[in-house]
Amino acid sequence: MNRIDLEEMEKMLDLAEEAMHHAYTPYSNFQVGACLRTSDGEYYLGCNIENASYTPTVCAERTAMFKAVFDGKRSFDGIAIICSGNNPSFPCGVCRQVLSEFCESGMPVLSSNRNREYTVCTLGELLPHSFGIGDLKA
Ligand SMILES: [Zn+2]
């Protein structure tokens, strides 16, 4: 995992904001965009995609992560998330678990509201004592 400086995080926030405009949200009208940076410096973007039966709805973070994993990426430096709401959009519990499968606990997670007011914390702060592959070993 490479360290990300504030300038890079701002760039990722720009990309996440672009991604947010791709959201499909006819039910909640709450848009989210995410920019996930791989350790080899590539960016994977995601948006939330809703569904009429609700449960198949997927978050922006998982859209970005699954695109990256499909392309063979397994190592990440950080993620920036922005939403259309007044409060910063932190990853939901499911997305925290998905991120923990591939990301180190020290990975920065930037969470922003629509006005680009954001906080940065680590994945480990969002999901302490996570369940991982090591827990499946006897
Ligand atoms: Zn989520």
PDB file of N, CA and C in Angstrom, residues 23-104:
ATOM      1  N   ALA A  23     -24.891   7.524 -11.155  1.00  0.00           N
ATOM      2  CA  ALA A  23     -25.748   6.749 -10.255  1.00  0.00           C
ATOM      3  C   ALA A  23     -27.138   6.527 -10.851  1.00  0.00           C
ATOM      4  N   TYR A  24     -27.699   5.357 -10.540  1.00  0.00           N
ATOM      5  CA  TYR A  24     -29.066   5.023 -10.959  1.00  0.00           C
ATOM      6  C   TYR A  24     -29.908   4.919  -9.688  1.00  0.00           C
ATOM      7  N   THR A  25     -30.661   5.973  -9.388  1.00  0.00           N
ATOM      8  CA  THR A  25     -31.326   6.069  -8.085  1.00  0.00           C
ATOM      9  C   THR A  25     -32.754   6.594  -8.202  1.00  0.00           C
ATOM     10  N   PRO A  26     -33.622   5.899  -8.968  1.00  0.00           N
ATOM     11  CA  PRO A  26     -34.992   6.398  -9.121  1.00  0.00           C
ATOM     12  C   PRO A  26     -35.816   6.289  -7.844  1.00  0.00           C
ATOM     13  N   TYR A  27     -35.372   5.517  -6.861  1.00  0.00           N
ATOM     14  CA  TYR A  27     -36.171   5.283  -5.660  1.00  0.00           C
ATOM     15  C   TYR A  27     -35.763   6.198  -4.507  1.00  0.00           C
ATOM     16  N   SER A  28     -34.472   6.286  -4.232  1.00  0.00           N
ATOM     17  CA  SER A  28     -34.018   7.116  -3.110  1.00  0.00           C
ATOM     18  C   SER A  28     -33.638   8.529  -3.546  1.00  0.00           C
ATOM     19  N   ASN A  29     -33.285   8.690  -4.808  1.00  0.00           N
ATOM     20  CA  ASN A  29     -32.726   9.950  -5.307  1.00  0.00           C
ATOM     21  C   ASN A  29     -31.512  10.383  -4.478  1.00  0.00           C
ATOM     22  N   PHE A  30     -30.797   9.412  -3.946  1.00  0.00           N
ATOM     23  CA  PHE A  30     -29.586   9.658  -3.158  1.00  0.00           C
ATOM     24  C   PHE A  30     -28.415   9.063  -3.935  1.00  0.00           C
ATOM     25  N   GLN A  31     -27.587   9.956  -4.482  1.00  0.00           N
ATOM     26  CA  GLN A  31     -26.502   9.494  -5.344  1.00  0.00           C
ATOM     27  C   GLN A  31     -25.184   9.405  -4.567  1.00  0.00           C
ATOM     28  N   VAL A  32     -24.417   8.381  -4.916  1.00  0.00           N
ATOM     29  CA  VAL A  32     -23.098   8.175  -4.317  1.00  0.00           C
ATOM     30  C   VAL A  32     -22.113   7.826  -5.423  1.00  0.00           C
ATOM     31  N   GLY A  33     -20.906   8.367  -5.296  1.00  0.00           N
ATOM     32  CA  GLY A  33     -19.822   8.014  -6.209  1.00  0.00           C
ATOM     33  C   GLY A  33     -18.600   7.621  -5.407  1.00  0.00           C
ATOM     34  N   ALA A  34     -17.807   6.717  -5.973  1.00  0.00           N
ATOM     35  CA  ALA A  34     -16.594   6.261  -5.291  1.00  0.00           C
ATOM     36  C   ALA A  34     -15.441   6.176  -6.269  1.00  0.00           C
ATOM     37  N   CYS A  35     -14.257   6.467  -5.770  1.00  0.00           N
ATOM     38  CA  CYS A  35     -13.026   6.300  -6.540  1.00  0.00           C
ATOM     39  C   CYS A  35     -12.056   5.484  -5.702  1.00  0.00           C
ATOM     40  N   LEU A  36     -11.736   4.304  -6.203  1.00  0.00           N
ATOM     41  CA  LEU A  36     -10.824   3.381  -5.531  1.00  0.00           C
ATOM     42  C   LEU A  36      -9.503   3.401  -6.280  1.00  0.00           C
ATOM     43  N   ARG A  37      -8.412   3.623  -5.552  1.00  0.00           N
ATOM     44  CA  ARG A  37      -7.092   3.669  -6.197  1.00  0.00           C
ATOM     45  C   ARG A  37      -6.335   2.377  -5.921  1.00  0.00           C
ATOM     46  N   THR A  38      -5.841   1.768  -6.995  1.00  0.00           N
ATOM     47  CA  THR A  38      -5.056   0.545  -6.845  1.00  0.00           C
ATOM     48  C   THR A  38      -3.615   0.904  -6.475  1.00  0.00           C
ATOM     49  N   SER A  39      -2.895  -0.079  -5.979  1.00  0.00           N
ATOM     50  CA  SER A  39      -1.504   0.169  -5.584  1.00  0.00           C
ATOM     51  C   SER A  39      -0.600   0.395  -6.788  1.00  0.00           C
ATOM     52  N   ASP A  40      -1.067   0.055  -7.982  1.00  0.00           N
ATOM     53  CA  ASP A  40      -0.285   0.398  -9.172  1.00  0.00           C
ATOM     54  C   ASP A  40      -0.801   1.682  -9.829  1.00  0.00           C
ATOM     55  N   GLY A  41      -1.554   2.473  -9.074  1.00  0.00           N
ATOM     56  CA  GLY A  41      -1.898   3.829  -9.494  1.00  0.00           C
ATOM     57  C   GLY A  41      -3.081   3.981 -10.423  1.00  0.00           C
ATOM     58  N   GLU A  42      -3.880   2.937 -10.554  1.00  0.00           N
ATOM     59  CA  GLU A  42      -5.072   3.054 -11.401  1.00  0.00           C
ATOM     60  C   GLU A  42      -6.280   3.415 -10.540  1.00  0.00           C
ATOM     61  N   TYR A  43      -7.280   3.976 -11.207  1.00  0.00           N
ATOM     62  CA  TYR A  43      -8.500   4.387 -10.516  1.00  0.00           C
ATOM     63  C   TYR A  43      -9.677   3.558 -11.021  1.00  0.00           C
ATOM     64  N   TYR A  44     -10.472   3.091 -10.084  1.00  0.00           N
ATOM     65  CA  TYR A  44     -11.714   2.400 -10.430  1.00  0.00           C
ATOM     66  C   TYR A  44     -12.863   3.178  -9.816  1.00  0.00           C
ATOM     67  N   LEU A  45     -13.824   3.507 -10.675  1.00  0.00           N
ATOM     68  CA  LEU A  45     -14.943   4.340 -10.248  1.00  0.00           C
ATOM     69  C   LEU A  45     -16.202   3.499 -10.101  1.00  0.00           C
ATOM     70  N   GLY A  46     -17.053   3.921  -9.184  1.00  0.00           N
ATOM     71  CA  GLY A  46     -18.311   3.231  -8.988  1.00  0.00           C
ATOM     72  C   GLY A  46     -19.401   4.203  -8.581  1.00  0.00           C
ATOM     73  N   CYS A  47     -20.648   3.781  -8.815  1.00  0.00           N
ATOM     74  CA  CYS A  47     -21.807   4.560  -8.384  1.00  0.00           C
ATOM     75  C   CYS A  47     -22.801   3.583  -7.774  1.00  0.00           C
ATOM     76  N   ASN A  48     -23.768   4.112  -7.028  1.00  0.00           N
ATOM     77  CA  ASN A  48     -24.811   3.234  -6.520  1.00  0.00           C
ATOM     78  C   ASN A  48     -25.827   2.968  -7.622  1.00  0.00           C
ATOM     79  N   ILE A  49     -26.329   1.737  -7.624  1.00  0.00           N
ATOM     80  CA  ILE A  49     -27.263   1.284  -8.655  1.00  0.00           C
ATOM     81  C   ILE A  49     -28.432   0.608  -7.944  1.00  0.00           C
ATOM     82  N   GLU A  50     -29.594   1.251  -8.005  1.00  0.00           N
ATOM     83  CA  GLU A  50     -30.762   0.737  -7.295  1.00  0.00           C
ATOM     84  C   GLU A  50     -31.571  -0.217  -8.171  1.00  0.00           C
ATOM     85  N   ASN A  51     -32.527  -0.891  -7.522  1.00  0.00           N
ATOM     86  CA  ASN A  51     -33.343  -1.877  -8.213  1.00  0.00           C
ATOM     87  C   ASN A  51     -34.763  -1.829  -7.654  1.00  0.00           C
ATOM     88  N   ALA A  52     -35.749  -2.096  -8.502  1.00  0.00           N
ATOM     89  CA  ALA A  52     -37.148  -2.034  -8.087  1.00  0.00           C
ATOM     90  C   ALA A  52     -37.467  -2.993  -6.946  1.00  0.00           C
ATOM     91  N   SER A  53     -36.739  -4.077  -6.831  1.00  0.00           N
ATOM     92  CA  SER A  53     -36.990  -4.993  -5.705  1.00  0.00           C
ATOM     93  C   SER A  53     -36.051  -4.729  -4.529  1.00  0.00           C
ATOM     94  N   TYR A  54     -35.374  -3.612  -4.573  1.00  0.00           N
ATOM     95  CA  TYR A  54     -34.557  -3.037  -3.484  1.00  0.00           C
ATOM     96  C   TYR A  54     -33.317  -3.840  -3.086  1.00  0.00           C
ATOM     97  N   THR A  55     -33.473  -5.125  -2.686  1.00  0.00           N
ATOM     98  CA  THR A  55     -32.301  -5.826  -2.151  1.00  0.00           C
ATOM     99  C   THR A  55     -31.164  -6.006  -3.154  1.00  0.00           C
ATOM    100  N   PRO A  56     -31.402  -6.075  -4.457  1.00  0.00           N
ATOM    101  CA  PRO A  56     -30.252  -6.174  -5.365  1.00  0.00           C
ATOM    102  C   PRO A  56     -29.467  -4.862  -5.514  1.00  0.00           C
ATOM    103  N   THR A  57     -29.932  -3.816  -4.896  1.00  0.00           N
ATOM    104  CA  THR A  57     -29.224  -2.530  -4.972  1.00  0.00           C
ATOM    105  C   THR A  57     -27.781  -2.697  -4.522  1.00  0.00           C
ATOM    106  N   VAL A  58     -26.888  -2.029  -5.237  1.00  0.00           N
ATOM    107  CA  VAL A  58     -25.465  -2.118  -4.881  1.00  0.00           C
ATOM    108  C   VAL A  58     -24.901  -0.719  -4.675  1.00  0.00           C
ATOM    109  N   CYS A  59     -23.987  -0.620  -3.744  1.00  0.00           N
ATOM    110  CA  CYS A  59     -23.375   0.665  -3.389  1.00  0.00           C
ATOM    111  C   CYS A  59     -22.235   1.021  -4.347  1.00  0.00           C
ATOM    112  N   ALA A  60     -21.878   2.290  -4.337  1.00  0.00           N
ATOM    113  CA  ALA A  60     -20.790   2.787  -5.186  1.00  0.00           C
ATOM    114  C   ALA A  60     -19.463   2.110  -4.863  1.00  0.00           C
ATOM    115  N   GLU A  61     -19.204   1.899  -3.572  1.00  0.00           N
ATOM    116  CA  GLU A  61     -17.927   1.303  -3.161  1.00  0.00           C
ATOM    117  C   GLU A  61     -17.770  -0.101  -3.721  1.00  0.00           C
ATOM    118  N   ARG A  62     -18.848  -0.898  -3.638  1.00  0.00           N
ATOM    119  CA  ARG A  62     -18.761  -2.271  -4.146  1.00  0.00           C
ATOM    120  C   ARG A  62     -18.713  -2.297  -5.664  1.00  0.00           C
ATOM    121  N   THR A  63     -19.402  -1.376  -6.326  1.00  0.00           N
ATOM    122  CA  THR A  63     -19.300  -1.314  -7.789  1.00  0.00           C
ATOM    123  C   THR A  63     -17.847  -1.109  -8.194  1.00  0.00           C
ATOM    124  N   ALA A  64     -17.176  -0.154  -7.542  1.00  0.00           N
ATOM    125  CA  ALA A  64     -15.771   0.119  -7.865  1.00  0.00           C
ATOM    126  C   ALA A  64     -14.885  -1.080  -7.536  1.00  0.00           C
ATOM    127  N   MET A  65     -15.100  -1.667  -6.364  1.00  0.00           N
ATOM    128  CA  MET A  65     -14.255  -2.795  -5.947  1.00  0.00           C
ATOM    129  C   MET A  65     -14.433  -3.998  -6.864  1.00  0.00           C
ATOM    130  N   PHE A  66     -15.660  -4.307  -7.238  1.00  0.00           N
ATOM    131  CA  PHE A  66     -15.886  -5.497  -8.046  1.00  0.00           C
ATOM    132  C   PHE A  66     -15.338  -5.303  -9.464  1.00  0.00           C
ATOM    133  N   LYS A  67     -15.407  -4.093  -9.983  1.00  0.00           N
ATOM    134  CA  LYS A  67     -14.785  -3.817 -11.280  1.00  0.00           C
ATOM    135  C   LYS A  67     -13.280  -4.066 -11.199  1.00  0.00           C
ATOM    136  N   ALA A  68     -12.677  -3.601 -10.113  1.00  0.00           N
ATOM    137  CA  ALA A  68     -11.222  -3.742  -9.951  1.00  0.00           C
ATOM    138  C   ALA A  68     -10.824  -5.207  -9.793  1.00  0.00           C
ATOM    139  N   VAL A  69     -11.572  -5.928  -8.970  1.00  0.00           N
ATOM    140  CA  VAL A  69     -11.236  -7.341  -8.739  1.00  0.00           C
ATOM    141  C   VAL A  69     -11.397  -8.137 -10.029  1.00  0.00           C
ATOM    142  N   PHE A  70     -12.424  -7.811 -10.792  1.00  0.00           N
ATOM    143  CA  PHE A  70     -12.617  -8.489 -12.077  1.00  0.00           C
ATOM    144  C   PHE A  70     -11.399  -8.291 -12.978  1.00  0.00           C
ATOM    145  N   ASP A  71     -10.789  -7.112 -12.894  1.00  0.00           N
ATOM    146  CA  ASP A  71      -9.607  -6.816 -13.701  1.00  0.00           C
ATOM    147  C   ASP A  71      -8.315  -7.362 -13.085  1.00  0.00           C
ATOM    148  N   GLY A  72      -8.449  -8.115 -12.019  1.00  0.00           N
ATOM    149  CA  GLY A  72      -7.280  -8.741 -11.418  1.00  0.00           C
ATOM    150  C   GLY A  72      -6.586  -7.932 -10.341  1.00  0.00           C
ATOM    151  N   LYS A  73      -7.136  -6.802  -9.969  1.00  0.00           N
ATOM    152  CA  LYS A  73      -6.521  -5.960  -8.939  1.00  0.00           C
ATOM    153  C   LYS A  73      -6.799  -6.555  -7.559  1.00  0.00           C
ATOM    154  N   ARG A  74      -5.771  -6.543  -6.720  1.00  0.00           N
ATOM    155  CA  ARG A  74      -5.928  -7.122  -5.381  1.00  0.00           C
ATOM    156  C   ARG A  74      -5.324  -6.248  -4.291  1.00  0.00           C
ATOM    157  N   SER A  75      -4.743  -5.101  -4.672  1.00  0.00           N
ATOM    158  CA  SER A  75      -4.076  -4.251  -3.687  1.00  0.00           C
ATOM    159  C   SER A  75      -4.483  -2.802  -3.920  1.00  0.00           C
ATOM    160  N   PHE A  76      -4.825  -2.105  -2.824  1.00  0.00           N
ATOM    161  CA  PHE A  76      -5.404  -0.770  -2.959  1.00  0.00           C
ATOM    162  C   PHE A  76      -4.790   0.209  -1.970  1.00  0.00           C
ATOM    163  N   ASP A  77      -4.750   1.471  -2.407  1.00  0.00           N
ATOM    164  CA  ASP A  77      -4.136   2.529  -1.593  1.00  0.00           C
ATOM    165  C   ASP A  77      -5.149   3.383  -0.845  1.00  0.00           C
ATOM    166  N   GLY A  78      -6.369   3.476  -1.359  1.00  0.00           N
ATOM    167  CA  GLY A  78      -7.350   4.335  -0.713  1.00  0.00           C
ATOM    168  C   GLY A  78      -8.633   4.409  -1.506  1.00  0.00           C
ATOM    169  N   ILE A  79      -9.658   4.981  -0.865  1.00  0.00           N
ATOM    170  CA  ILE A  79     -10.944   5.169  -1.539  1.00  0.00           C
ATOM    171  C   ILE A  79     -11.519   6.517  -1.118  1.00  0.00           C
ATOM    172  N   ALA A  80     -12.120   7.204  -2.091  1.00  0.00           N
ATOM    173  CA  ALA A  80     -12.831   8.455  -1.832  1.00  0.00           C
ATOM    174  C   ALA A  80     -14.292   8.238  -2.184  1.00  0.00           C
ATOM    175  N   ILE A  81     -15.166   8.723  -1.312  1.00  0.00           N
ATOM    176  CA  ILE A  81     -16.607   8.526  -1.485  1.00  0.00           C
ATOM    177  C   ILE A  81     -17.301   9.874  -1.318  1.00  0.00           C
ATOM    178  N   ILE A  82     -18.209  10.175  -2.231  1.00  0.00           N
ATOM    179  CA  ILE A  82     -18.976  11.423  -2.124  1.00  0.00           C
ATOM    180  C   ILE A  82     -20.443  11.099  -2.364  1.00  0.00           C
ATOM    181  N   CYS A  83     -21.320  11.854  -1.706  1.00  0.00           N
ATOM    182  CA  CYS A  83     -22.747  11.605  -1.872  1.00  0.00           C
ATOM    183  C   CYS A  83     -23.485  12.914  -2.111  1.00  0.00           C
ATOM    184  N   SER A  84     -24.745  12.785  -2.494  1.00  0.00           N
ATOM    185  CA  SER A  84     -25.563  13.960  -2.786  1.00  0.00           C
ATOM    186  C   SER A  84     -26.210  14.540  -1.538  1.00  0.00           C
ATOM    187  N   GLY A  85     -25.954  13.954  -0.388  1.00  0.00           N
ATOM    188  CA  GLY A  85     -26.583  14.405   0.848  1.00  0.00           C
ATOM    189  C   GLY A  85     -25.788  15.453   1.599  1.00  0.00           C
ATOM    190  N   ASN A  86     -26.371  15.895   2.706  1.00  0.00           N
ATOM    191  CA  ASN A  86     -25.739  16.924   3.532  1.00  0.00           C
ATOM    192  C   ASN A  86     -24.645  16.376   4.441  1.00  0.00           C
ATOM    193  N   ASN A  87     -24.709  15.089   4.733  1.00  0.00           N
ATOM    194  CA  ASN A  87     -23.721  14.474   5.616  1.00  0.00           C
ATOM    195  C   ASN A  87     -22.738  13.639   4.804  1.00  0.00           C
ATOM    196  N   PRO A  88     -21.487  13.552   5.235  1.00  0.00           N
ATOM    197  CA  PRO A  88     -20.528  12.699   4.532  1.00  0.00           C
ATOM    198  C   PRO A  88     -21.034  11.270   4.456  1.00  0.00           C
ATOM    199  N   SER A  89     -20.781  10.607   3.336  1.00  0.00           N
ATOM    200  CA  SER A  89     -21.253   9.254   3.120  1.00  0.00           C
ATOM    201  C   SER A  89     -20.162   8.261   3.499  1.00  0.00           C
ATOM    202  N   PHE A  90     -20.286   7.683   4.682  1.00  0.00           N
ATOM    203  CA  PHE A  90     -19.366   6.628   5.091  1.00  0.00           C
ATOM    204  C   PHE A  90     -19.856   5.308   4.493  1.00  0.00           C
ATOM    205  N   PRO A  91     -18.942   4.370   4.244  1.00  0.00           N
ATOM    206  CA  PRO A  91     -19.379   3.082   3.681  1.00  0.00           C
ATOM    207  C   PRO A  91     -20.331   2.357   4.628  1.00  0.00           C
ATOM    208  N   CYS A  92     -21.323   1.666   4.061  1.00  0.00           N
ATOM    209  CA  CYS A  92     -22.224   0.857   4.870  1.00  0.00           C
ATOM    210  C   CYS A  92     -21.463  -0.363   5.396  1.00  0.00           C
ATOM    211  N   GLY A  93     -22.080  -1.118   6.262  1.00  0.00           N
ATOM    212  CA  GLY A  93     -21.427  -2.270   6.863  1.00  0.00           C
ATOM    213  C   GLY A  93     -20.991  -3.312   5.849  1.00  0.00           C
ATOM    214  N   VAL A  94     -21.833  -3.567   4.860  1.00  0.00           N
ATOM    215  CA  VAL A  94     -21.491  -4.561   3.838  1.00  0.00           C
ATOM    216  C   VAL A  94     -20.256  -4.112   3.056  1.00  0.00           C
ATOM    217  N   CYS A  95     -20.220  -2.848   2.693  1.00  0.00           N
ATOM    218  CA  CYS A  95     -19.065  -2.338   1.941  1.00  0.00           C
ATOM    219  C   CYS A  95     -17.797  -2.346   2.799  1.00  0.00           C
ATOM    220  N   ARG A  96     -17.922  -2.074   4.080  1.00  0.00           N
ATOM    221  CA  ARG A  96     -16.745  -2.146   4.961  1.00  0.00           C
ATOM    222  C   ARG A  96     -16.172  -3.555   4.941  1.00  0.00           C
ATOM    223  N   GLN A  97     -17.049  -4.552   4.989  1.00  0.00           N
ATOM    224  CA  GLN A  97     -16.590  -5.940   4.963  1.00  0.00           C
ATOM    225  C   GLN A  97     -15.943  -6.269   3.619  1.00  0.00           C
ATOM    226  N   VAL A  98     -16.537  -5.825   2.532  1.00  0.00           N
ATOM    227  CA  VAL A  98     -15.966  -6.087   1.201  1.00  0.00           C
ATOM    228  C   VAL A  98     -14.602  -5.408   1.070  1.00  0.00           C
ATOM    229  N   LEU A  99     -14.494  -4.179   1.526  1.00  0.00           N
ATOM    230  CA  LEU A  99     -13.200  -3.485   1.468  1.00  0.00           C
ATOM    231  C   LEU A  99     -12.156  -4.234   2.297  1.00  0.00           C
ATOM    232  N   SER A 100     -12.561  -4.778   3.438  1.00  0.00           N
ATOM    233  CA  SER A 100     -11.592  -5.432   4.319  1.00  0.00           C
ATOM    234  C   SER A 100     -11.028  -6.712   3.714  1.00  0.00           C
ATOM    235  N   GLU A 101     -11.716  -7.270   2.723  1.00  0.00           N
ATOM    236  CA  GLU A 101     -11.210  -8.479   2.058  1.00  0.00           C
ATOM    237  C   GLU A 101      -9.914  -8.193   1.300  1.00  0.00           C
ATOM    238  N   PHE A 102      -9.794  -6.976   0.766  1.00  0.00           N
ATOM    239  CA  PHE A 102      -8.667  -6.660  -0.108  1.00  0.00           C
ATOM    240  C   PHE A 102      -7.793  -5.510   0.384  1.00  0.00           C
ATOM    241  N   CYS A 103      -8.233  -4.782   1.397  1.00  0.00           N
ATOM    242  CA  CYS A 103      -7.525  -3.564   1.807  1.00  0.00           C
ATOM    243  C   CYS A 103      -6.992  -3.699   3.227  1.00  0.00           C
ATOM    244  N   GLU A 104      -5.844  -3.081   3.450  1.00  0.00           N
ATOM    245  CA  GLU A 104      -5.243  -3.093   4.785  1.00  0.00           C
ATOM    246  C   GLU A 104      -6.043  -2.191   5.724  1.00  0.00           C
TER     247      GLU A 104
END
